[in-house]
Amino acid sequence: MQTIIEVKELRREYVTYKGAIHRKKEVVQAVRGIDFTVKRGEIFGLLGQNGAGKTTTIKMLTTLLAPTSGTCKVFGYDTFREEKQIRKRINFIFGGEMGVYRRLSAEDNLRYFANLYRMDVKERERRIKDILELVELTGAADRLAETYSKGMIQRLQIARGLINDPEILFMDEPTVGLDPLGAHMLRDLIRKLRDAGKTVLLTTHYLPEAEELCDRMVILNHGKIVASGTSAEIRGDAESLEDAYIRLIKEDAV
């Protein structure tokens, strides 16, 4: 399969200052020289605890944050210098309920975002109908988003992320805060997207979800990769991916 994301020696540092009077400069290394590739048509996972560097990495991949150093390419384009060639072919979905307008209906939310892409009206309406059917919101299309459950909101966010027909969909902890049924429906939807030819890159710290969904994954700890490969390759002789994960994190701390 074709490689469409390439990351080499990727680093991101933040400068912070401590102290109210005698301020001391401190450099925080959020991402510390990571390497991985993503193939077209796969579900790829970035795993790790809070603060491991997952969200920082995904922000660099989606052109929202400039790397400090290293290579970060999507479709062969540099995410910092050639972002215009990338943005129209990707979309980004946040976890939680921040990505839609709650005082609008599902249809009007999607019309608004479609208009940002200057879509033809007939194409817009056809696409909205197809996407709402895909995310199973057709029956609630004219209801205000503020009346939706968390699971429905998250499915509407995915619908919003699909409005421009992206080749890659980036998802930052897409099932956070969902009940088991809502999370199950969302995982089924992610598999449907992969089956339809989309590439999905998601971050999560929920290991059973990663094991169920991801074709390949990397585990991040304190900004660096401590393991990569398929779930079976990372698990090795451990009884579960969770056991392997805990062992890797403990070994990295030594």
Tab-separated table of C-alpha atoms in Angstrom:
chain	number	residue	atom	x	y	z
A	1	MET	CA	0.000	0.000	0.000
A	2	GLN	CA	1.038	3.574	-0.698
A	3	THR	CA	2.620	5.565	2.130
A	4	ILE	CA	0.667	8.814	2.581
A	5	ILE	CA	2.016	10.002	5.958
A	6	GLU	CA	5.737	10.082	6.696
A	7	VAL	CA	7.232	11.207	9.991
A	8	LYS	CA	11.000	11.228	10.626
A	9	GLU	CA	12.842	12.570	13.676
A	10	LEU	CA	9.843	14.785	14.408
A	11	ARG	CA	10.277	17.110	17.360
A	12	ARG	CA	8.194	19.797	19.001
A	13	GLU	CA	9.386	21.957	21.882
A	14	TYR	CA	7.538	24.547	23.945
A	15	VAL	CA	9.130	27.377	25.894
A	16	THR	CA	7.555	28.122	29.283
A	17	TYR	CA	8.498	30.476	32.096
A	18	LYS	CA	8.288	29.725	35.821
A	19	GLY	CA	8.253	32.122	38.717
A	20	ALA	CA	6.347	35.346	39.360
A	21	ILE	CA	9.344	37.666	39.924
A	22	HIS	CA	12.521	35.887	38.804
A	23	ARG	CA	11.136	34.109	35.789
A	24	LYS	CA	13.078	31.071	34.656
A	25	LYS	CA	12.931	29.849	31.075
A	26	GLU	CA	12.192	26.155	30.606
A	27	VAL	CA	12.054	24.123	27.387
A	28	VAL	CA	9.442	21.346	27.364
A	29	GLN	CA	9.984	18.559	24.824
A	30	ALA	CA	6.456	17.467	23.893
A	31	VAL	CA	7.574	15.267	20.958
A	32	ARG	CA	11.118	13.905	20.944
A	33	GLY	CA	12.308	12.563	17.599
A	34	ILE	CA	9.581	10.116	16.527
A	35	ASP	CA	9.414	8.074	13.299
A	36	PHE	CA	6.452	6.296	11.681
A	37	THR	CA	4.572	5.929	8.392
A	38	VAL	CA	0.884	5.478	7.607
A	39	LYS	CA	-0.377	3.561	4.567
A	40	ARG	CA	-3.383	4.520	2.474
A	41	GLY	CA	-6.575	2.779	3.605
A	42	GLU	CA	-5.508	1.721	7.097
A	43	ILE	CA	-6.592	2.670	10.589
A	44	PHE	CA	-3.491	3.836	12.432
A	45	GLY	CA	-3.396	4.482	16.165
A	46	LEU	CA	-1.381	6.854	18.337
A	47	LEU	CA	-1.585	5.421	21.856
A	48	GLY	CA	-0.385	6.843	25.117
A	49	GLN	CA	-1.250	8.434	28.419
A	50	ASN	CA	-2.362	12.034	28.779
A	51	GLY	CA	0.689	14.188	28.061
A	52	ALA	CA	2.424	11.517	25.972
A	53	GLY	CA	2.499	13.737	22.868
A	54	LYS	CA	-0.466	12.338	20.921
A	55	THR	CA	-2.409	15.562	20.417
A	56	THR	CA	0.742	17.562	19.657
A	57	THR	CA	1.655	15.027	16.972
A	58	ILE	CA	-1.791	15.082	15.386
A	59	LYS	CA	-1.784	18.907	15.376
A	60	MET	CA	1.491	18.899	13.453
A	61	LEU	CA	0.122	16.348	10.971
A	62	THR	CA	-2.997	18.453	10.373
A	63	THR	CA	-0.951	21.635	9.708
A	64	LEU	CA	-2.191	23.338	12.903
A	65	LEU	CA	1.222	23.365	14.584
A	66	ALA	CA	4.709	23.827	13.161
A	67	PRO	CA	7.354	21.224	14.041
A	68	THR	CA	10.490	22.372	15.834
A	69	SER	CA	12.522	20.040	13.622
A	70	GLY	CA	12.304	16.829	11.632
A	71	THR	CA	10.186	15.670	8.698
A	72	CYS	CA	6.383	15.721	8.768
A	73	LYS	CA	4.794	14.983	5.382
A	74	VAL	CA	1.252	14.180	4.257
A	75	PHE	CA	0.702	13.107	0.619
A	76	GLY	CA	4.382	13.938	0.126
A	77	TYR	CA	3.867	17.599	1.107
A	78	ASP	CA	5.508	19.326	4.056
A	79	THR	CA	2.828	20.105	6.648
A	80	PHE	CA	4.359	23.474	7.505
A	81	ARG	CA	5.501	24.883	4.169
A	82	GLU	CA	3.015	23.222	1.796
A	83	GLU	CA	-0.104	23.148	3.979
A	84	LYS	CA	-2.427	24.433	1.228
A	85	GLN	CA	-1.879	21.248	-0.782
A	86	ILE	CA	-2.840	19.170	2.272
A	87	ARG	CA	-5.776	20.909	3.958
A	88	LYS	CA	-8.347	20.344	1.217
A	89	ARG	CA	-7.653	16.580	1.326
A	90	ILE	CA	-7.913	16.001	5.089
A	91	ASN	CA	-10.207	16.737	8.015
A	92	PHE	CA	-9.867	16.685	11.802
A	93	ILE	CA	-12.380	15.531	14.427
A	94	PHE	CA	-12.000	16.405	18.090
A	95	GLY	CA	-13.237	14.302	20.980
A	96	GLY	CA	-16.002	15.839	23.081
A	97	GLU	CA	-18.659	18.246	21.840
A	98	MET	CA	-16.704	21.244	20.503
A	99	GLY	CA	-16.942	20.798	16.728
A	100	VAL	CA	-20.577	21.609	15.875
A	101	TYR	CA	-23.033	24.449	16.435
A	102	ARG	CA	-25.562	23.271	18.999
A	103	ARG	CA	-28.245	25.834	18.056
A	104	LEU	CA	-28.372	24.512	14.483
A	105	SER	CA	-29.892	21.306	13.151
A	106	ALA	CA	-27.676	18.553	11.763
A	107	GLU	CA	-28.601	19.566	8.210
A	108	ASP	CA	-27.860	23.232	8.836
A	109	ASN	CA	-24.552	22.394	10.510
A	110	LEU	CA	-23.492	20.459	7.432
A	111	ARG	CA	-24.756	23.177	5.064
A	112	TYR	CA	-22.671	25.727	6.935
A	113	PHE	CA	-19.474	23.674	6.692
A	114	ALA	CA	-20.184	22.706	3.065
A	115	ASN	CA	-20.507	26.397	2.195
A	116	LEU	CA	-17.027	27.008	3.627
A	117	TYR	CA	-15.781	24.626	0.930
A	118	ARG	CA	-17.884	26.525	-1.690
A	119	MET	CA	-19.701	23.394	-2.744
A	120	ASP	CA	-22.291	23.477	-5.513
A	121	VAL	CA	-25.807	23.508	-4.001
A	122	LYS	CA	-26.967	20.280	-5.681
A	123	GLU	CA	-23.737	18.508	-4.753
A	124	ARG	CA	-24.000	19.870	-1.207
A	125	GLU	CA	-27.531	18.567	-0.668
A	126	ARG	CA	-26.711	15.166	-2.165
A	127	ARG	CA	-23.622	14.845	-0.013
A	128	ILE	CA	-25.455	15.896	3.164
A	129	LYS	CA	-28.141	13.268	2.532
A	130	ASP	CA	-25.538	10.522	1.957
A	131	ILE	CA	-23.429	11.464	4.995
A	132	LEU	CA	-26.391	11.655	7.383
A	133	GLU	CA	-27.419	8.195	6.217
A	134	LEU	CA	-23.882	6.892	6.779
A	135	VAL	CA	-23.745	8.209	10.368
A	136	GLU	CA	-27.345	7.093	11.033
A	137	LEU	CA	-28.744	10.567	11.732
A	138	THR	CA	-31.282	10.806	8.890
A	139	GLY	CA	-34.220	10.539	11.267
A	140	ALA	CA	-32.886	13.386	13.412
A	141	ALA	CA	-31.558	15.586	10.608
A	142	ASP	CA	-33.925	18.509	11.337
A	143	ARG	CA	-33.488	18.452	15.124
A	144	LEU	CA	-31.260	20.988	16.879
A	145	ALA	CA	-27.900	19.534	17.865
A	146	GLU	CA	-28.480	20.696	21.450
A	147	THR	CA	-31.145	17.971	21.750
A	148	TYR	CA	-28.686	15.240	20.736
A	149	SER	CA	-27.006	12.711	23.010
A	150	LYS	CA	-23.198	12.729	23.250
A	151	GLY	CA	-23.020	9.810	20.841
A	152	MET	CA	-25.194	11.603	18.307
A	153	ILE	CA	-23.093	14.757	18.648
A	154	GLN	CA	-19.953	12.760	17.947
A	155	ARG	CA	-21.532	11.132	14.889
A	156	LEU	CA	-22.515	14.608	13.687
A	157	GLN	CA	-18.892	15.690	14.155
A	158	ILE	CA	-17.807	12.804	11.949
A	159	ALA	CA	-20.415	13.879	9.386
A	160	ARG	CA	-18.936	17.383	9.529
A	161	GLY	CA	-15.459	15.910	9.021
A	162	LEU	CA	-16.636	14.030	5.924
A	163	ILE	CA	-18.286	16.988	4.192
A	164	ASN	CA	-15.238	17.691	2.008
A	165	ASP	CA	-14.773	13.974	1.197
A	166	PRO	CA	-11.295	13.824	2.806
A	167	GLU	CA	-8.786	11.132	1.965
A	168	ILE	CA	-7.481	11.126	5.558
A	169	LEU	CA	-9.611	11.626	8.650
A	170	PHE	CA	-7.737	12.527	11.841
A	171	MET	CA	-9.563	11.731	15.087
A	172	ASP	CA	-8.387	12.874	18.511
A	173	GLU	CA	-9.895	10.504	21.129
A	174	PRO	CA	-13.192	10.159	19.208
A	175	THR	CA	-15.014	8.008	21.807
A	176	VAL	CA	-14.098	10.059	24.889
A	177	GLY	CA	-17.077	10.483	27.217
A	178	LEU	CA	-19.358	8.101	25.308
A	179	ASP	CA	-21.364	5.305	26.898
A	180	PRO	CA	-20.595	1.720	25.753
A	181	LEU	CA	-23.361	1.696	23.111
A	182	GLY	CA	-22.335	5.069	21.695
A	183	ALA	CA	-18.677	4.023	21.589
A	184	HIS	CA	-19.608	0.742	19.868
A	185	MET	CA	-21.612	2.592	17.187
A	186	LEU	CA	-18.724	4.984	16.621
A	187	ARG	CA	-16.208	2.159	16.225
A	188	ASP	CA	-18.505	0.509	13.677
A	189	LEU	CA	-18.622	3.807	11.793
A	190	ILE	CA	-14.819	4.101	11.788
A	191	ARG	CA	-14.578	0.617	10.274
A	192	LYS	CA	-17.106	1.615	7.596
A	193	LEU	CA	-14.922	4.590	6.710
A	194	ARG	CA	-11.886	2.331	6.326
A	195	ASP	CA	-13.934	-0.073	4.176
A	196	ALA	CA	-14.950	2.900	2.000
A	197	GLY	CA	-11.268	3.639	1.309
A	198	LYS	CA	-10.609	6.351	3.883
A	199	THR	CA	-7.410	6.445	5.895
A	200	VAL	CA	-8.062	7.037	9.584
A	201	LEU	CA	-5.473	8.173	12.113
A	202	LEU	CA	-6.778	8.251	15.663
A	203	THR	CA	-5.401	8.964	19.099
A	204	THR	CA	-6.632	7.062	22.126
A	205	HIS	CA	-5.557	5.843	25.532
A	206	TYR	CA	-8.285	3.183	25.536
A	207	LEU	CA	-6.349	0.021	24.683
A	208	PRO	CA	-9.257	-2.366	23.879
A	209	GLU	CA	-10.491	0.182	21.331
A	210	ALA	CA	-7.063	0.388	19.707
A	211	GLU	CA	-6.749	-3.392	19.622
A	212	GLU	CA	-10.190	-3.726	18.029
A	213	LEU	CA	-9.771	-0.993	15.405
A	214	CYS	CA	-6.156	-0.350	14.470
A	215	ASP	CA	-4.272	-2.138	11.711
A	216	ARG	CA	-1.042	-0.720	13.145
A	217	MET	CA	-0.152	1.592	16.001
A	218	VAL	CA	2.607	3.321	17.929
A	219	ILE	CA	2.783	3.771	21.690
A	220	LEU	CA	4.062	7.134	22.887
A	221	ASN	CA	5.483	7.896	26.316
A	222	HIS	CA	6.856	11.311	27.284
A	223	GLY	CA	7.085	12.321	23.634
A	224	LYS	CA	8.917	9.295	22.242
A	225	ILE	CA	7.864	5.988	20.704
A	226	VAL	CA	8.328	2.969	22.944
A	227	ALA	CA	6.688	0.402	20.631
A	228	SER	CA	5.226	0.149	17.129
A	229	GLY	CA	3.576	-2.448	14.904
A	230	THR	CA	0.381	-4.477	14.909
A	231	SER	CA	-1.414	-5.255	18.147
A	232	ALA	CA	-0.076	-8.828	18.035
A	233	GLU	CA	3.499	-7.639	17.447
A	234	ILE	CA	3.355	-5.216	20.371
A	235	ARG	CA	1.602	-7.721	22.646
A	236	GLY	CA	4.261	-10.383	22.048
A	237	ASP	CA	4.102	-13.014	24.779
A	238	ALA	CA	1.999	-10.828	27.095
A	239	GLU	CA	-1.535	-11.965	27.906
A	240	SER	CA	-3.059	-8.734	26.589
A	241	LEU	CA	-2.152	-5.471	24.923
A	242	GLU	CA	-2.792	-3.762	28.260
A	243	ASP	CA	-0.209	-5.973	29.997
A	244	ALA	CA	2.331	-5.245	27.249
A	245	TYR	CA	1.565	-1.522	27.444
A	246	ILE	CA	2.066	-1.374	31.213
A	247	ARG	CA	5.344	-3.284	30.925
A	248	LEU	CA	6.626	-0.936	28.194
A	249	ILE	CA	5.753	2.192	30.184
A	250	LYS	CA	7.415	0.809	33.326
A	251	GLU	CA	10.547	-0.210	31.423
A	252	ASP	CA	10.743	3.231	29.841
A	253	ALA	CA	10.598	4.839	33.280
A	254	VAL	CA	13.671	2.920	34.510
